[in-house]
Amino acid sequence: MAVTVIVGAQWGDEGKGKIVDLLSENVDIVARYQGGPNAGHTVVIDGEQIILHQIPSGILRPHTACVIGNGVVIDPLVLVEEIGLLQNKGISVTGRLFISHRAHLIMPYHRILDQSKEKVMGETRIGTTGRGIGPAYVDKYDRSGIRIVDLLDRETLRAKLVQNIGEKNQLLHHIYKSAELDTEKIINEYMEFDKLIDEYVTDTSVFINNAIDAGKEILLEGAQGTMLDVDFGTYPFVTSSNPIAGGACVGIGIGPTKIDRVLGIVKAYTTRVGRGPFPTEFDPEFSDKIRSLGSEFGATTGRPRRCGWFDAVIVRHAVQVNGLTSLAITKLDVLDTLEEIKICTAYRSGDRVLNHFPAEPWLQESVQPVYETHAGWQQSTAKVKSYSELPEMAKKYLGRISELTGTKIDLVSVGSDRNETVVC
């Protein structure tokens, strides 16, 4: 049996939810290792769209257990709502959902601080979803965060919240001119939350390691994508955690020797949400066209995604920092009608040609993509069931992506439904 890490190899929104759902048919456990409810994983089953933000999409397979690891920051409102959504659809989570007692909680003040800071920053804002994820991680590393384990003792929770809310109220009142928070109300709300999730809370590191020792098949999934990694992404326009494969060890509580495979999920083109550098971004008119063809709107916020050509530079970067063993290409069908398709093979900066993604923000913003142009296949791939059935030009396009990234392709998605996937 094997432990596989699923990572986004671009700026997120690559279709990880669909691929995790697809692969979870043959696994025992799916575990989420980082991020918060700012990530929406969309799965389409028989035409019905289901969007999950905290619970791994493997929960849609009745035999699969799902874990929310210690590296995730949990919004109680979102989690309880998702559990209710699943139960209303006849999907039981009892005995199948396991939540780390070490996971940190997103508190009401985190959301307020997130939204207030973005508003004050104006044109220099990062472009967060305003869900409180960043401030929750700030408190985690400031050693003042509230963990699920803190809910077990009311006095411990009270002492931490009195101190935290006292500090946050000073910020809200003096810096952001916002109303102060009611400590007692928050304590009572979170004690009630503890009652609602108590049956799911456990030591998930022990649970996962025991499962590995028992030879179980396990998928570890991250939120967002490599280019939003706080260390290796387009800093500061990044998320507040490590979506890369190395984050799986920390966010679940396993050693790196336990990982057998790292699958990178990549769109057949490139998108990103929010502000930040994007070397291969289309002009507004063509971006609108691809956005329409690909339904490129954020699953969490509904924000239109920025669209661009496939960027082999950032995918090579993802291969390097994740140790990708293979790729899954999604949304190939979105390109079906195009006469020609471009791939960015490198960047140019003045007289320099860059084959690796630069760390310097000013270079990320100013580089010019070096393109090669490929003929489109101009026929539908939507009904294709095997790699051999793909149009010849589509196979050449995929082959070039594999060549430029130095990574084999295992899967190709040609539609949003879980069945619209080609195994290579």
Short mmCIF file of C-alpha atoms in Angstrom, two decimals:
data_model
loop_
_atom_site.label_atom_id
_atom_site.label_comp_id
_atom_site.label_asym_id
_atom_site.label_seq_id
_atom_site.Cartn_x
_atom_site.Cartn_y
_atom_site.Cartn_z
CA MET A 1 0.00 0.00 0.00
CA ALA A 2 1.08 3.62 -0.42
CA VAL A 3 0.87 7.15 0.92
CA THR A 4 0.26 9.70 -1.85
CA VAL A 5 0.41 13.49 -1.48
CA ILE A 6 -1.83 15.51 -3.82
CA VAL A 7 -0.59 19.05 -4.43
CA GLY A 8 -1.59 21.95 -6.66
CA ALA A 9 1.30 22.79 -8.98
CA GLN A 10 0.12 26.30 -9.96
CA TRP A 11 -1.77 29.02 -8.03
CA GLY A 12 -4.52 26.73 -6.74
CA ASP A 13 -7.92 25.97 -8.31
CA GLU A 14 -6.31 23.24 -10.41
CA GLY A 15 -9.08 20.72 -9.76
CA LYS A 16 -7.62 18.91 -6.74
CA GLY A 17 -11.10 18.23 -5.36
CA LYS A 18 -12.10 16.24 -8.43
CA ILE A 19 -8.85 14.26 -8.54
CA VAL A 20 -9.00 13.46 -4.82
CA ASP A 21 -12.60 12.33 -5.23
CA LEU A 22 -11.63 10.19 -8.22
CA LEU A 23 -8.65 8.53 -6.52
CA SER A 24 -10.42 8.08 -3.20
CA GLU A 25 -12.51 5.32 -4.77
CA ASN A 26 -9.51 3.06 -4.14
CA VAL A 27 -8.14 4.48 -0.87
CA ASP A 28 -8.97 4.02 2.78
CA ILE A 29 -8.21 7.51 4.14
CA VAL A 30 -8.05 11.04 2.74
CA ALA A 31 -6.39 13.62 5.01
CA ARG A 32 -6.21 17.41 4.63
CA TYR A 33 -2.95 18.83 5.97
CA GLN A 34 -3.09 22.66 5.75
CA GLY A 35 -5.12 25.75 4.86
CA GLY A 36 -8.55 26.90 5.90
CA PRO A 37 -12.01 27.46 4.44
CA ASN A 38 -10.62 29.91 1.87
CA ALA A 39 -10.12 26.88 -0.38
CA GLY A 40 -13.13 25.42 -2.16
CA HIS A 41 -12.87 21.90 -3.56
CA THR A 42 -15.54 21.28 -6.19
CA VAL A 43 -16.76 17.82 -7.17
CA VAL A 44 -19.40 17.04 -9.81
CA ILE A 45 -21.22 13.70 -9.49
CA ASP A 46 -23.84 12.84 -12.10
CA GLY A 47 -24.25 16.55 -12.87
CA GLU A 48 -24.63 17.63 -9.23
CA GLN A 49 -22.01 20.06 -7.95
CA ILE A 50 -20.80 19.73 -4.36
CA ILE A 51 -18.39 22.31 -2.92
CA LEU A 52 -16.45 21.53 0.27
CA HIS A 53 -14.19 23.94 2.13
CA GLN A 54 -12.92 22.06 5.20
CA ILE A 55 -13.80 18.38 4.86
CA PRO A 56 -11.79 16.39 2.26
CA SER A 57 -13.77 15.47 -0.84
CA GLY A 58 -13.05 11.81 -0.13
CA ILE A 59 -16.03 11.97 2.24
CA LEU A 60 -18.23 11.47 -0.84
CA ARG A 61 -17.03 7.86 -1.07
CA PRO A 62 -18.96 5.85 1.57
CA HIS A 63 -16.02 3.58 2.47
CA THR A 64 -13.42 6.36 2.88
CA ALA A 65 -12.41 7.90 6.20
CA CYS A 66 -11.46 11.59 6.20
CA VAL A 67 -9.06 13.46 8.44
CA ILE A 68 -8.66 17.19 9.14
CA GLY A 69 -5.09 17.45 10.34
CA ASN A 70 -3.36 19.65 12.88
CA GLY A 71 -2.01 21.92 10.13
CA VAL A 72 -5.50 23.08 9.14
CA VAL A 73 -7.17 26.14 10.68
CA ILE A 74 -10.84 25.38 11.27
CA ASP A 75 -13.79 27.75 11.07
CA PRO A 76 -16.48 26.24 13.34
CA LEU A 77 -19.33 27.81 11.36
CA VAL A 78 -18.09 26.38 8.06
CA LEU A 79 -17.34 22.95 9.52
CA VAL A 80 -20.73 22.53 11.18
CA GLU A 81 -22.46 23.78 8.03
CA GLU A 82 -20.56 21.25 5.88
CA ILE A 83 -21.39 18.37 8.21
CA GLY A 84 -25.05 19.38 7.96
CA LEU A 85 -24.84 19.68 4.16
CA LEU A 86 -23.44 16.17 3.86
CA GLN A 87 -25.96 14.68 6.27
CA ASN A 88 -28.82 16.32 4.34
CA LYS A 89 -27.54 14.56 1.22
CA GLY A 90 -27.61 11.23 3.04
CA ILE A 91 -23.81 11.12 3.46
CA SER A 92 -22.93 9.97 6.97
CA VAL A 93 -19.77 11.38 8.59
CA THR A 94 -20.13 9.51 11.89
CA GLY A 95 -17.19 7.16 12.34
CA ARG A 96 -15.65 8.50 9.11
CA LEU A 97 -14.57 12.04 10.01
CA PHE A 98 -11.61 12.58 12.32
CA ILE A 99 -10.42 16.02 13.46
CA SER A 100 -7.07 16.72 15.09
CA HIS A 101 -7.25 17.98 18.66
CA ARG A 102 -4.15 20.05 17.82
CA ALA A 103 -5.86 21.97 14.98
CA HIS A 104 -6.19 25.73 15.49
CA LEU A 105 -9.52 27.54 15.38
CA ILE A 106 -10.47 30.61 13.39
CA MET A 107 -12.02 33.01 15.88
CA PRO A 108 -14.46 35.86 15.16
CA TYR A 109 -11.69 38.40 15.68
CA HIS A 110 -9.57 36.74 13.00
CA ARG A 111 -12.21 37.39 10.34
CA ILE A 112 -12.72 40.98 11.46
CA LEU A 113 -8.98 41.69 11.54
CA ASP A 114 -8.49 40.10 8.10
CA GLN A 115 -11.22 42.19 6.49
CA SER A 116 -10.25 45.39 8.33
CA LYS A 117 -6.58 45.16 7.35
CA GLU A 118 -7.41 44.55 3.69
CA LYS A 119 -9.72 47.57 3.70
CA VAL A 120 -7.11 49.85 5.27
CA MET A 121 -4.32 48.68 2.90
CA GLY A 122 -6.27 49.79 -0.17
CA GLU A 123 -4.21 49.36 -3.35
CA THR A 124 -1.42 47.56 -1.44
CA ARG A 125 -3.79 44.84 -0.17
CA ILE A 126 -2.91 41.19 -0.70
CA GLY A 127 -6.36 40.20 -1.95
CA THR A 128 -7.28 37.66 0.73
CA THR A 129 -10.72 36.05 0.96
CA GLY A 130 -11.32 37.81 4.30
CA ARG A 131 -12.01 34.47 6.01
CA GLY A 132 -9.52 35.03 8.84
CA ILE A 133 -6.99 32.42 7.75
CA GLY A 134 -3.92 34.67 7.85
CA PRO A 135 -4.63 36.13 11.32
CA ALA A 136 -5.34 32.61 12.64
CA TYR A 137 -1.92 31.44 11.46
CA VAL A 138 -0.34 34.61 12.89
CA ASP A 139 -1.71 33.69 16.31
CA LYS A 140 -0.57 30.09 15.87
CA TYR A 141 3.04 31.17 15.37
CA ASP A 142 2.71 33.89 18.00
CA ARG A 143 1.84 31.01 20.37
CA SER A 144 -1.46 32.60 21.31
CA GLY A 145 -3.78 30.53 19.08
CA ILE A 146 -6.84 28.66 20.29
CA ARG A 147 -6.69 24.93 19.56
CA ILE A 148 -9.50 22.40 19.68
CA VAL A 149 -7.85 20.84 22.73
CA ASP A 150 -8.37 24.16 24.56
CA LEU A 151 -12.13 23.64 24.35
CA LEU A 152 -11.85 20.70 26.75
CA ASP A 153 -11.40 22.99 29.75
CA ARG A 154 -13.62 26.06 30.10
CA GLU A 155 -11.25 27.93 32.43
CA THR A 156 -8.27 27.38 30.15
CA LEU A 157 -10.32 28.64 27.23
CA ARG A 158 -11.55 31.63 29.23
CA ALA A 159 -8.04 32.66 30.31
CA LYS A 160 -6.68 32.51 26.77
CA LEU A 161 -9.64 34.31 25.24
CA VAL A 162 -9.68 37.09 27.85
CA GLN A 163 -6.05 37.86 27.00
CA ASN A 164 -6.48 37.46 23.23
CA ILE A 165 -9.67 39.47 22.95
CA GLY A 166 -8.24 42.21 25.16
CA GLU A 167 -5.36 42.60 22.69
CA LYS A 168 -7.58 42.36 19.61
CA ASN A 169 -10.04 44.90 20.99
CA GLN A 170 -7.20 47.38 21.32
CA LEU A 171 -6.31 46.86 17.66
CA LEU A 172 -9.91 46.98 16.51
CA HIS A 173 -10.70 50.13 18.47
CA HIS A 174 -7.53 52.18 18.00
CA ILE A 175 -6.25 51.05 14.60
CA TYR A 176 -9.29 49.91 12.64
CA LYS A 177 -12.01 51.91 14.44
CA SER A 178 -14.19 48.79 14.74
CA ALA A 179 -16.56 47.72 17.50
CA GLU A 180 -15.09 45.69 20.36
CA LEU A 181 -15.87 41.99 20.85
CA ASP A 182 -17.87 40.34 23.65
CA THR A 183 -15.62 37.81 25.42
CA GLU A 184 -18.41 35.91 27.22
CA LYS A 185 -20.43 35.53 24.03
CA ILE A 186 -17.45 34.03 22.20
CA ILE A 187 -16.66 31.63 25.06
CA ASN A 188 -20.23 30.35 25.08
CA GLU A 189 -20.33 29.99 21.29
CA TYR A 190 -17.14 27.93 21.18
CA MET A 191 -18.16 25.72 24.11
CA GLU A 192 -21.28 24.87 22.11
CA PHE A 193 -19.12 24.16 19.07
CA ASP A 194 -17.10 21.69 21.15
CA LYS A 195 -20.27 19.71 21.89
CA LEU A 196 -21.11 19.53 18.19
CA ILE A 197 -17.74 18.16 17.07
CA ASP A 198 -16.65 16.19 20.15
CA GLU A 199 -17.37 12.80 18.54
CA TYR A 200 -14.97 13.56 15.68
CA VAL A 201 -11.98 14.84 17.69
CA THR A 202 -8.97 12.54 18.14
CA ASP A 203 -5.19 12.36 17.90
CA THR A 204 -5.03 12.16 14.12
CA SER A 205 -1.25 11.69 14.02
CA VAL A 206 -1.66 8.43 15.92
CA PHE A 207 -4.62 7.49 13.71
CA ILE A 208 -2.71 8.07 10.44
CA ASN A 209 0.51 6.40 11.58
CA ASN A 210 -1.40 3.34 12.78
CA ALA A 211 -3.16 3.22 9.41
CA ILE A 212 0.18 3.37 7.57
CA ASP A 213 1.55 0.56 9.72
CA ALA A 214 -1.57 -1.47 8.90
CA GLY A 215 -0.91 -1.08 5.16
CA LYS A 216 -3.82 1.25 4.40
CA GLU A 217 -3.98 3.29 1.18
CA ILE A 218 -3.83 6.99 2.09
CA LEU A 219 -4.17 10.30 0.21
CA LEU A 220 -2.87 13.51 1.80
CA GLU A 221 -4.31 16.67 0.22
CA GLY A 222 -3.32 20.28 0.49
CA ALA A 223 -5.34 23.39 -0.18
CA GLN A 224 -4.27 26.16 -2.62
CA GLY A 225 -1.21 25.54 -4.79
CA THR A 226 2.59 25.66 -4.87
CA MET A 227 2.75 29.26 -6.10
CA LEU A 228 0.74 30.33 -3.05
CA ASP A 229 3.13 28.61 -0.63
CA VAL A 230 4.31 31.06 2.04
CA ASP A 231 7.98 30.11 1.41
CA PHE A 232 8.11 29.18 -2.29
CA GLY A 233 5.22 31.13 -3.80
CA THR A 234 4.89 34.69 -5.13
CA TYR A 235 5.44 36.24 -1.70
CA PRO A 236 3.75 38.33 -0.31
CA PHE A 237 0.80 37.38 -2.56
CA VAL A 238 0.58 33.94 -0.99
CA THR A 239 -1.40 31.99 1.59
CA SER A 240 -0.26 31.71 5.21
CA SER A 241 0.84 28.08 5.23
CA ASN A 242 2.75 25.47 3.21
CA PRO A 243 0.65 23.76 0.51
CA ILE A 244 3.77 22.02 -0.84
CA ALA A 245 4.33 18.32 -0.20
CA GLY A 246 6.67 18.96 2.72
CA GLY A 247 3.76 20.60 4.53
CA ALA A 248 1.99 17.23 4.61
CA CYS A 249 4.45 15.82 7.13
CA VAL A 250 4.05 18.75 9.52
CA GLY A 251 0.30 19.16 8.95
CA ILE A 252 -0.59 15.52 9.55
CA GLY A 253 2.17 14.34 11.88
CA ILE A 254 4.07 11.75 9.86
CA GLY A 255 7.72 11.40 8.90
CA PRO A 256 8.91 12.12 5.34
CA THR A 257 9.97 8.48 4.90
CA LYS A 258 6.26 7.52 4.97
CA ILE A 259 5.49 9.27 1.65
CA ASP A 260 5.64 7.11 -1.48
CA ARG A 261 4.26 9.32 -4.26
CA VAL A 262 3.60 13.01 -4.95
CA LEU A 263 1.01 13.81 -7.63
CA GLY A 264 0.90 17.37 -8.96
CA ILE A 265 -2.43 18.71 -10.25
CA VAL A 266 -2.05 21.14 -13.16
CA LYS A 267 -4.52 22.88 -15.45
CA ALA A 268 -3.90 22.66 -19.19
CA TYR A 269 -3.57 26.46 -18.94
CA THR A 270 -2.96 28.70 -15.90
CA THR A 271 -5.19 30.66 -13.53
CA ARG A 272 -4.85 32.59 -10.32
CA VAL A 273 -7.25 34.50 -8.03
CA GLY A 274 -6.38 37.80 -6.42
CA ARG A 275 -3.42 40.10 -6.79
CA GLY A 276 0.18 39.24 -7.57
CA PRO A 277 2.48 38.50 -10.52
CA PHE A 278 1.20 36.37 -13.39
CA PRO A 279 3.68 36.34 -16.33
CA THR A 280 1.48 34.46 -18.85
CA GLU A 281 -1.79 36.29 -18.17
CA PHE A 282 -4.05 36.82 -21.19
CA ASP A 283 -5.29 40.19 -22.37
CA PRO A 284 -8.73 41.07 -20.93
CA GLU A 285 -10.73 39.98 -23.98
CA PHE A 286 -9.14 36.54 -24.33
CA SER A 287 -9.19 36.10 -20.56
CA ASP A 288 -12.97 36.61 -20.64
CA LYS A 289 -13.27 33.96 -23.34
CA ILE A 290 -11.32 31.30 -21.44
CA ARG A 291 -13.00 32.26 -18.17
CA SER A 292 -16.34 31.62 -19.81
CA LEU A 293 -15.27 28.34 -21.40
CA GLY A 294 -13.72 27.07 -18.19
CA SER A 295 -16.23 28.54 -15.67
CA GLU A 296 -13.28 30.20 -13.99
CA PHE A 297 -14.85 31.71 -10.91
CA GLY A 298 -13.70 31.04 -7.35
CA ALA A 299 -15.57 28.24 -5.54
CA THR A 300 -15.30 30.11 -2.25
CA THR A 301 -15.75 33.76 -3.23
CA GLY A 302 -17.15 33.68 -6.76
CA ARG A 303 -14.35 36.02 -7.83
CA PRO A 304 -13.36 35.79 -11.51
CA ARG A 305 -10.05 33.99 -11.94
CA ARG A 306 -7.28 35.54 -13.98
CA CYS A 307 -6.36 33.28 -16.91
CA GLY A 308 -3.19 32.71 -18.92
CA TRP A 309 -1.21 30.24 -21.04
CA PHE A 310 0.43 27.16 -19.55
CA ASP A 311 3.60 28.22 -17.73
CA ALA A 312 6.23 25.48 -17.72
CA VAL A 313 8.52 27.62 -15.55
CA ILE A 314 6.21 27.57 -12.55
CA VAL A 315 5.39 23.87 -13.03
CA ARG A 316 9.12 23.03 -13.13
CA HIS A 317 9.39 25.02 -9.90
CA ALA A 318 6.56 22.92 -8.47
CA VAL A 319 8.27 19.70 -9.60
CA GLN A 320 11.43 20.81 -7.81
CA VAL A 321 10.03 21.94 -4.44
CA ASN A 322 7.44 19.14 -4.17
CA GLY A 323 9.45 16.27 -5.64
CA LEU A 324 6.55 15.53 -7.99
CA THR A 325 6.54 11.98 -9.30
CA SER A 326 3.75 12.55 -11.84
CA LEU A 327 1.12 15.02 -13.07
CA ALA A 328 -2.63 15.08 -13.52
CA ILE A 329 -3.69 17.55 -16.23
CA THR A 330 -7.15 19.07 -15.78
CA LYS A 331 -9.48 21.06 -18.03
CA LEU A 332 -7.91 19.99 -21.29
CA ASP A 333 -11.37 20.25 -22.85
CA VAL A 334 -11.43 24.03 -22.25
CA LEU A 335 -8.85 24.38 -25.04
CA ASP A 336 -10.79 22.27 -27.55
CA THR A 337 -11.92 25.15 -29.79
CA LEU A 338 -8.65 27.09 -30.02
CA GLU A 339 -6.78 27.34 -33.33
CA GLU A 340 -3.43 27.70 -31.62
CA ILE A 341 -2.17 27.26 -28.09
CA LYS A 342 0.94 28.70 -26.48
CA ILE A 343 3.27 27.30 -23.82
CA CYS A 344 5.65 29.47 -21.85
CA THR A 345 9.02 27.67 -21.84
CA ALA A 346 11.15 30.31 -20.09
CA TYR A 347 11.22 33.99 -19.06
CA ARG A 348 13.20 36.85 -20.50
CA SER A 349 14.52 39.77 -18.46
CA GLY A 350 16.56 42.16 -20.58
CA ASP A 351 19.31 40.03 -22.13
CA ARG A 352 18.82 37.21 -19.62
CA VAL A 353 16.79 34.05 -20.18
CA LEU A 354 15.45 32.56 -16.95
CA ASN A 355 14.58 28.86 -16.82
CA HIS A 356 13.81 28.88 -13.11
CA PHE A 357 11.22 30.92 -11.24
CA PRO A 358 12.87 33.96 -9.60
CA ALA A 359 12.40 34.89 -5.93
CA GLU A 360 12.67 38.66 -6.57
CA PRO A 361 9.18 40.23 -6.63
CA TRP A 362 10.23 42.89 -9.13
CA LEU A 363 11.49 40.21 -11.52
CA GLN A 364 8.30 38.18 -11.14
CA GLU A 365 6.34 41.28 -12.15
CA SER A 366 8.58 42.36 -15.04
CA VAL A 367 9.71 39.17 -16.81
CA GLN A 368 8.45 38.49 -20.32
CA PRO A 369 7.34 34.94 -21.17
CA VAL A 370 9.15 33.07 -23.93
CA TYR A 371 6.46 31.24 -25.89
CA GLU A 372 6.28 28.39 -28.35
CA THR A 373 3.08 27.98 -30.33
CA HIS A 374 1.24 24.71 -30.92
CA ALA A 375 -1.59 23.97 -33.31
CA GLY A 376 -4.91 23.36 -31.60
CA TRP A 377 -6.90 20.16 -32.14
CA GLN A 378 -10.27 21.92 -32.66
CA GLN A 379 -12.41 18.93 -31.81
CA SER A 380 -14.17 17.90 -28.62
CA THR A 381 -12.34 15.78 -26.06
CA ALA A 382 -15.35 15.67 -23.73
CA LYS A 383 -16.37 12.09 -24.52
CA VAL A 384 -12.86 10.63 -24.72
CA LYS A 385 -12.41 7.56 -22.50
CA SER A 386 -8.83 6.56 -23.24
CA TYR A 387 -5.55 8.29 -24.04
CA SER A 388 -5.44 6.72 -27.50
CA GLU A 389 -8.77 8.41 -28.36
CA LEU A 390 -7.40 11.91 -27.76
CA PRO A 391 -6.81 14.05 -30.88
CA GLU A 392 -3.25 13.77 -32.15
CA MET A 393 -2.48 17.46 -31.51
CA ALA A 394 -3.81 17.16 -27.96
CA LYS A 395 -1.43 14.25 -27.35
CA LYS A 396 1.45 16.31 -28.78
CA TYR A 397 0.50 19.20 -26.47
CA LEU A 398 0.46 16.91 -23.44
CA GLY A 399 3.71 15.30 -24.52
CA ARG A 400 5.38 18.70 -24.71
CA ILE A 401 4.16 19.58 -21.21
CA SER A 402 5.63 16.32 -19.93
CA GLU A 403 8.92 17.02 -21.73
CA LEU A 404 9.23 20.61 -20.48
CA THR A 405 8.47 19.69 -16.88
CA GLY A 406 10.44 16.45 -16.85
CA THR A 407 7.45 14.65 -15.35
CA LYS A 408 5.17 11.92 -16.65
CA ILE A 409 1.42 12.45 -16.93
CA ASP A 410 -0.81 9.90 -15.17
CA LEU A 411 -4.27 11.43 -15.61
CA VAL A 412 -6.04 13.84 -17.97
CA SER A 413 -9.37 15.43 -17.07
CA VAL A 414 -11.69 16.30 -19.98
CA GLY A 415 -14.72 17.48 -18.02
CA SER A 416 -15.95 18.35 -14.55
CA ASP A 417 -17.64 15.03 -13.74
CA ARG A 418 -15.62 12.40 -11.87
CA ASN A 419 -16.10 10.00 -14.83
CA GLU A 420 -14.68 12.44 -17.38
CA THR A 421 -11.07 11.43 -16.74
CA VAL A 422 -8.51 9.63 -18.89
CA VAL A 423 -5.89 7.34 -17.35
CA CYS A 424 -2.62 7.56 -19.28
#
